Short mmCIF file of C-alpha atoms in Angstrom, two decimals:
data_model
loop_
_atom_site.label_atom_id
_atom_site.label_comp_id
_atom_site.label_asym_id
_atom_site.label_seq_id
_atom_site.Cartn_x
_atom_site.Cartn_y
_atom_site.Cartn_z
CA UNK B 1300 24.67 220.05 -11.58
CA UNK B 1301 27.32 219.70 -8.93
CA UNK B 1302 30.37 222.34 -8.99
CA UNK B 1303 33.16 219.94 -8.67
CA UNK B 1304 36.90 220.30 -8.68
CA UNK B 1305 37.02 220.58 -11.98
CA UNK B 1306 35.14 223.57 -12.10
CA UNK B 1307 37.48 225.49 -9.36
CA UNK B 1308 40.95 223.50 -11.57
CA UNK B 1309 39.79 225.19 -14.81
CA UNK B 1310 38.87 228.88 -12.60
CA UNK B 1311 42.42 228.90 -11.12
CA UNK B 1312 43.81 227.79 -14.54
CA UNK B 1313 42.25 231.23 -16.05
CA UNK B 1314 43.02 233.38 -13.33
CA UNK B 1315 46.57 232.14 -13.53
CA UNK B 1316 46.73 232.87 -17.05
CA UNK B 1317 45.20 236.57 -16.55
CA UNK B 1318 47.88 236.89 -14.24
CA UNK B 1319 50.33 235.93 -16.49
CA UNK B 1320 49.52 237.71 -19.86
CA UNK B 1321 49.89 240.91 -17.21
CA UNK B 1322 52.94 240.01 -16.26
CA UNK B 1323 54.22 239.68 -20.11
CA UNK B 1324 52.89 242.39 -21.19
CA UNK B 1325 52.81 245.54 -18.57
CA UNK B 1326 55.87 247.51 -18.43
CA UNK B 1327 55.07 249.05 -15.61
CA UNK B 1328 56.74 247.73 -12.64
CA UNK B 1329 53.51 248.84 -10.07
CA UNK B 1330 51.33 246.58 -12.83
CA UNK B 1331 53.52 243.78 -12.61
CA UNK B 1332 53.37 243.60 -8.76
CA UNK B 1333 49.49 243.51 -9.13
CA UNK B 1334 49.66 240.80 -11.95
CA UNK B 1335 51.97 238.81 -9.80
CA UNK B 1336 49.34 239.38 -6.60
CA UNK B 1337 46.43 238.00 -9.26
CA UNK B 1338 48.70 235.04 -10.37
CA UNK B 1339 49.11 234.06 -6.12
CA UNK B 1340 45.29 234.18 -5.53
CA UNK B 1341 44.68 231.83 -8.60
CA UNK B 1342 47.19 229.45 -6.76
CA UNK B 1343 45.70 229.62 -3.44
CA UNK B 1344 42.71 229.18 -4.95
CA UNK B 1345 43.74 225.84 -6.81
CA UNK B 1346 45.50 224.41 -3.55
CA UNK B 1347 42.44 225.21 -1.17
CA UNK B 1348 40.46 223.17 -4.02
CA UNK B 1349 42.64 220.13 -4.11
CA UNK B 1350 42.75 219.78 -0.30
CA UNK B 1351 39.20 219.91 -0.17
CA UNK B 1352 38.88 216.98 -3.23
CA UNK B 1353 41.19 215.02 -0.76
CA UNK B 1354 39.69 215.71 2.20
CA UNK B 1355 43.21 217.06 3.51
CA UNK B 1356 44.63 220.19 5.45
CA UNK B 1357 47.62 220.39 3.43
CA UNK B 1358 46.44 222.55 0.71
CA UNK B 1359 44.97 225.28 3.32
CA UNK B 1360 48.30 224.90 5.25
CA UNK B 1361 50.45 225.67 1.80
CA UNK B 1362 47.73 228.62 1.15
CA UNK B 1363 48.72 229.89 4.28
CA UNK B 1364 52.50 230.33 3.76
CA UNK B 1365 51.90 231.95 0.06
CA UNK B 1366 49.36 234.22 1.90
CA UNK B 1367 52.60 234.65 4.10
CA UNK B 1368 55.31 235.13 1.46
CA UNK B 1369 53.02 237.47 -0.99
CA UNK B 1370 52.55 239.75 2.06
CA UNK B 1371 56.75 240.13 3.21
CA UNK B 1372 56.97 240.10 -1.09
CA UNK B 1373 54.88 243.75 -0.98
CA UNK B 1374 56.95 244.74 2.07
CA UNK B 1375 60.27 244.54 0.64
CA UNK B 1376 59.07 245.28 -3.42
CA UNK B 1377 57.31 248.56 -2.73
CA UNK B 1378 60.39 249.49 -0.59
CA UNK B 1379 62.47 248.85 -3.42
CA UNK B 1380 59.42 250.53 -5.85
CA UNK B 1381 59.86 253.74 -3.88
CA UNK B 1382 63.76 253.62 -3.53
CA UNK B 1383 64.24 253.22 -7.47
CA UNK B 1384 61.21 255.80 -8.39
CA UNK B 1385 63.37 258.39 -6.11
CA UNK B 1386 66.49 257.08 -8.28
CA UNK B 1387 64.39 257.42 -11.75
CA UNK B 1388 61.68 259.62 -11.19
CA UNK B 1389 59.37 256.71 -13.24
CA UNK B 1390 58.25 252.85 -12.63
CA UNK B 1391 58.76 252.51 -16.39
CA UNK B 1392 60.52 249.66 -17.35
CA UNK B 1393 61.73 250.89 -20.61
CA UNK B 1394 63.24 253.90 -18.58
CA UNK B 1395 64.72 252.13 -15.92
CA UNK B 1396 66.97 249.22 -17.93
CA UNK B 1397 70.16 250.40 -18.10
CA UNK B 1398 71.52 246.68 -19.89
CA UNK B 1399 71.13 246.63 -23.25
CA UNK B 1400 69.97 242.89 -24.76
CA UNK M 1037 21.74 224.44 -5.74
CA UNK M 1038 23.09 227.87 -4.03
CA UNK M 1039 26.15 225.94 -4.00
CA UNK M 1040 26.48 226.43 -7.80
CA UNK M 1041 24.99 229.89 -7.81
CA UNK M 1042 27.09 230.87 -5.62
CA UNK M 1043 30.47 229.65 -7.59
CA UNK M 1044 29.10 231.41 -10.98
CA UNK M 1045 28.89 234.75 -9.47
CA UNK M 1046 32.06 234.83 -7.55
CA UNK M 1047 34.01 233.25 -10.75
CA UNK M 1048 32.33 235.81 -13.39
CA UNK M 1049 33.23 238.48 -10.94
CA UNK M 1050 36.85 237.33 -10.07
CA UNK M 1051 37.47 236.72 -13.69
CA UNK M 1052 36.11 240.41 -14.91
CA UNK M 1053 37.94 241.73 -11.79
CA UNK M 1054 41.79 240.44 -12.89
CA UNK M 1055 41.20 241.64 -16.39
CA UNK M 1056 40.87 245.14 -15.53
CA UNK M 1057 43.48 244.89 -13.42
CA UNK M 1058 45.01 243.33 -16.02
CA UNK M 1059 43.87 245.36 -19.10
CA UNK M 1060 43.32 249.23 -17.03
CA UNK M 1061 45.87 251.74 -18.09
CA UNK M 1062 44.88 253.61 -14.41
CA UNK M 1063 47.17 252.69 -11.51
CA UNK M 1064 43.64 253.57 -9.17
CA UNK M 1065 41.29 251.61 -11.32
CA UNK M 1066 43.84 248.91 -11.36
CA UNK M 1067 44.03 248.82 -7.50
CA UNK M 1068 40.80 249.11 -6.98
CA UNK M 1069 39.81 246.27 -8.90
CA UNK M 1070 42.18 244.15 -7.20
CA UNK M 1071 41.03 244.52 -3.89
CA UNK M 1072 37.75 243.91 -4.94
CA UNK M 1073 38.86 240.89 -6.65
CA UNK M 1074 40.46 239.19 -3.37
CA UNK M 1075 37.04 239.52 -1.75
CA UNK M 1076 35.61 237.66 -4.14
CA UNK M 1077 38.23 234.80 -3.86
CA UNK M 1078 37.95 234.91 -0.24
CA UNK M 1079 34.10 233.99 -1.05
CA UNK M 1080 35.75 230.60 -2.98
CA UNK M 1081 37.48 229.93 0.32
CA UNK M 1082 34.48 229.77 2.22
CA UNK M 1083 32.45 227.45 -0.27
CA UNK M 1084 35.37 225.37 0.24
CA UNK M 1085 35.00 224.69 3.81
CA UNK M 1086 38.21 226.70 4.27
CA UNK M 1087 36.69 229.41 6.99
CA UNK M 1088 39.90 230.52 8.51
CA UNK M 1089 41.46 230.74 5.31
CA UNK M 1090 38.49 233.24 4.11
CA UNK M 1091 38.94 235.34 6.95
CA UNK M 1092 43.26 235.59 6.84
CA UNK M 1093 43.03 236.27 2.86
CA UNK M 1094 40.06 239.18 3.76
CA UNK M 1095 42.54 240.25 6.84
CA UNK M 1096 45.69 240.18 5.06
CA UNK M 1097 45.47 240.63 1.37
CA UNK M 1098 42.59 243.46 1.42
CA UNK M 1099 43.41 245.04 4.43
CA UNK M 1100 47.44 244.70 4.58
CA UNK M 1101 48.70 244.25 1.45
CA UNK M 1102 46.18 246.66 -0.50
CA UNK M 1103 46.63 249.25 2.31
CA UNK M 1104 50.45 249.33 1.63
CA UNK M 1105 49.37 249.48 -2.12
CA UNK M 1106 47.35 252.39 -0.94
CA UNK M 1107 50.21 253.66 0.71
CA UNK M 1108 52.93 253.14 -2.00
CA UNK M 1109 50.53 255.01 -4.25
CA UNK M 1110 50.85 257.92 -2.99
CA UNK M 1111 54.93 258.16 -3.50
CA UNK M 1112 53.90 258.13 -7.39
CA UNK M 1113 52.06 259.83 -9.34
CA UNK M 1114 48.54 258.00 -10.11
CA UNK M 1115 46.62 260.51 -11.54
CA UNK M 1116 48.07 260.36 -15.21
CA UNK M 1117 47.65 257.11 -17.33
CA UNK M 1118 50.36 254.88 -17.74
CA UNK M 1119 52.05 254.11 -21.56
CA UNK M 1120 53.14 251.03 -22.38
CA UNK M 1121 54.83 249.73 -25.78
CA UNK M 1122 54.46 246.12 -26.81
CA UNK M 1123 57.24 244.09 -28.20
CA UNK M 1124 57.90 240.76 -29.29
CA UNK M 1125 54.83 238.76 -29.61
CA UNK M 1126 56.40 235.33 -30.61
CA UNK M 1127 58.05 235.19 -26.73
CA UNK M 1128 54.36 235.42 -25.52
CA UNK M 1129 53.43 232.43 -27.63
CA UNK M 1130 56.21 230.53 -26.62
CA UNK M 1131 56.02 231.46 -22.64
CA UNK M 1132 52.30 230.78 -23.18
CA UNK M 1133 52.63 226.97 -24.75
CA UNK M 1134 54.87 226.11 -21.89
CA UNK M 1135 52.39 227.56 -19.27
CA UNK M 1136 49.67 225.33 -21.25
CA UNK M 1137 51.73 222.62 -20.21
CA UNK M 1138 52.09 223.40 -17.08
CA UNK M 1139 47.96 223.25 -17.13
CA UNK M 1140 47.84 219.80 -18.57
CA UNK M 1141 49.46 218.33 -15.80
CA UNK M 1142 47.97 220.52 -12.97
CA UNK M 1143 44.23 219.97 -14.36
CA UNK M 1144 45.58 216.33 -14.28
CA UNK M 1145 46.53 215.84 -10.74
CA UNK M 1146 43.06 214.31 -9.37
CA UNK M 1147 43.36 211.50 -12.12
CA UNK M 1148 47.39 210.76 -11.49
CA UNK M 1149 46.72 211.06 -7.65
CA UNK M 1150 43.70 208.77 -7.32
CA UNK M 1151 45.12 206.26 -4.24
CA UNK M 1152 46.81 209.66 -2.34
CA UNK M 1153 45.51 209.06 0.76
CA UNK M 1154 44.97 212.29 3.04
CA UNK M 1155 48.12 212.97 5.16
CA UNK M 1156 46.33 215.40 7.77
CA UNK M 1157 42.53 214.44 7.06
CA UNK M 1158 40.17 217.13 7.93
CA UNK M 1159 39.04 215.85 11.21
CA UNK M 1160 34.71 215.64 11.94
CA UNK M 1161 33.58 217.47 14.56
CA UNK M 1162 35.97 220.23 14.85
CA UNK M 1163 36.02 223.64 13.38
CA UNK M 1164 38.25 224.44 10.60
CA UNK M 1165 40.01 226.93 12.48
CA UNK M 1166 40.53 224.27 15.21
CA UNK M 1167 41.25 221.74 12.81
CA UNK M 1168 44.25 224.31 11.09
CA UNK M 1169 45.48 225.33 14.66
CA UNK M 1170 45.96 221.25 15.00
CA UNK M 1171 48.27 220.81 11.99
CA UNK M 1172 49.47 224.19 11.93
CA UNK M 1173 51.62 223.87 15.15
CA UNK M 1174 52.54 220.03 15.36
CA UNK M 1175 53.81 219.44 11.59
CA UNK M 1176 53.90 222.53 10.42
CA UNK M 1177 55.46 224.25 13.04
CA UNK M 1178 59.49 224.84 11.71
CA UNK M 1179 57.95 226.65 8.40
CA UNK M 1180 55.46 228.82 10.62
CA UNK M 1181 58.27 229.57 12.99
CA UNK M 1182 60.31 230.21 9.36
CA UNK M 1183 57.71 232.16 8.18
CA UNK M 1184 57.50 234.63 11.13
CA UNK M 1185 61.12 235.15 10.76
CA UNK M 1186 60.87 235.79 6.85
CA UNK M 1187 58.00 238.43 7.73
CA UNK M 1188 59.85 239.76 10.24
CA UNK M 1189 63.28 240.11 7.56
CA UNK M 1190 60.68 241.88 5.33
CA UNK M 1191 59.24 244.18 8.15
CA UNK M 1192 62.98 245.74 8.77
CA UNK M 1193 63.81 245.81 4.83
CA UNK M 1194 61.08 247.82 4.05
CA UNK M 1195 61.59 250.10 6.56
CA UNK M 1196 65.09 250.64 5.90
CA UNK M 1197 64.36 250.91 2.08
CA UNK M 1198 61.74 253.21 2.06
CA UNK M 1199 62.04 254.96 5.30
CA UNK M 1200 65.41 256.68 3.81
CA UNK M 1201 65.54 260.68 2.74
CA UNK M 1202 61.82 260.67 3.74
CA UNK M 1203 61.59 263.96 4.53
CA UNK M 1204 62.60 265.08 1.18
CA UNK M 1205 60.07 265.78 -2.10
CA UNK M 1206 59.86 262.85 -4.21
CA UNK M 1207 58.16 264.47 -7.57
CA UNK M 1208 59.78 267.77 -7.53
CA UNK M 1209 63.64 266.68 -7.72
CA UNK M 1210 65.00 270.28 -8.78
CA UNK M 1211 68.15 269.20 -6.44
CA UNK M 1212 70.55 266.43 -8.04
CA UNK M 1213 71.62 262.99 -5.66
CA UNK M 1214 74.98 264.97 -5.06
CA UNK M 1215 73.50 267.95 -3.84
CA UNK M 1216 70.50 265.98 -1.48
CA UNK M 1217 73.57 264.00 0.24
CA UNK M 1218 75.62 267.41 0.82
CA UNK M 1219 72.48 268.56 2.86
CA UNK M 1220 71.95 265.72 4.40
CA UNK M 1221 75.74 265.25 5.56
CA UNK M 1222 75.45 269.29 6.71
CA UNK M 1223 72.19 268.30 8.49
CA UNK M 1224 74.18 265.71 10.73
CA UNK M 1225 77.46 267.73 10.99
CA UNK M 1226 74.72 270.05 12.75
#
């Protein structure tokens, strides 16, 4: 038995989707970043896959620049994490929404 | 044969990983599990012939990212579980049919694509790092330069967002926002 792309399609597909029922249903907004970290690394994984199938650099090169973006993402999100837990004194979401709808 | 061994583990252990990140109620537990997670993708990278990609996701994601995680963490409280309320289950279906999909025609792509021919082929001969240093600065130069820029954006917001009123308690607010700025406009009247 050969592990072909399939295999690594249908692994990305699942991590994406564990990433995603986190981000519907935590309510915490320290959860969400981590959901949103899982559903990047399912994607990377995917792309890396697909270059490889092709034989081409380009998936590795677009792996690269989410690496890139996740990372100044975590910069500037836990600066505004800290800035609104001083505001609220909790990372709830329920707590922080001040629209109603 | 180790090939397929090798994928089994590090997709059983990825996939248990995320859920209790997922699932945990425990900020820590969640973290933890995490960065233990990315090491495990990292381990896909490498059965993929993507070396340097390995090593950056090891370098950046488990030691940058989840070190500011690490960091971040201690501004809130982690010690006390977290409670969440559920609402609205029928949005979840929905949002999840549409990500389905999304799947269909991702899982797809090999079939659609099957005369894509390889714009920057991986060349024989040459390391992958070599081989990414190649493409990386001839045609993908403008978004690396972009990129650096972007990181460097991110660098100064965070520091300007959290590197405000730092020398002042976080979890024991007794003074009100009013009061905090009074001091602070006293400390630079000083």
């Amino acid at each position: 038995m050969e592990i072909g792309i399939g295999h690594y399609l249908i692994l990305a597909g699942l991590l994406f989707s564990i990433g995603f029922v986190g981000v519907l249903r935590r309510k915490n907004l320290l959860m969400l970043f981590f959901a949103t970290e899982v559903m990047l690394n399912a994607v990377n994984v995917a792309f890396t896959a697909i270059g490889n199938y092709y034989g081409d650099l380009s998936g590795q090169m677009f792996a690269f620049f989410v690496i890139a973006v996740a990372a100044s993402e975590v910069a500037v999100g836990l600066g505004l994490l800290i800035v609104l837990y001083k505001k609220y004194g909790s990372l709830d979401l329920e707590t922080i929404s001040s629209m109603k709808g | 044969m180790y090939e397929v061994i090798a994928f089994y583990i590090f997709a059983i252990s990825t996939t248990i990983l995320f859920l209790i990140t997922v699932m945990s109620k425990n900020v820590l537990y969640a973290m933890t599990a995490l960065a233990a997670g990315m090491v495990m993708i990292s381990g896909f990278f490498f059965l993929l012939g993507a070396d340097f990609l390995g090593v950056v996701q090891l370098i950046v994601y488990v030691g940058a990212v989840m070190a500011l995680y690490a960091f971040a963490m201690m501004f809130f409280d982690a010690t006390k579980d977290i409670k969440e309320k559920h609402q609205n289950p029928a949005l979840v279906f929905l949002l999840g049919g549409l990500m389905a999909l999304v799947f269909v025609v991702m899982f797809s792509a090999p079939i659609i694509g099957e005369n894509v021919q390889a714009l920057y082929p991986i060349v024989d001969g040459v390391g992958n790092a070599q081989a990414v240093g190649m493409v990386l600065f001839t045609k993908y130069l403008v978004p690396f330069e972009v990129a650096a820029v972007m990181l460097l954006v991110a660098m100064i917001a965070g520091i300007i967002l959290a590197g405000k009123k730092m020398d002042y308690s976080l979890t024991e607010c007794e003074v009100s926002d009013q009061e905090l700025e009074d001091e602070i406009l006293k400390g630079e009247a000083k």
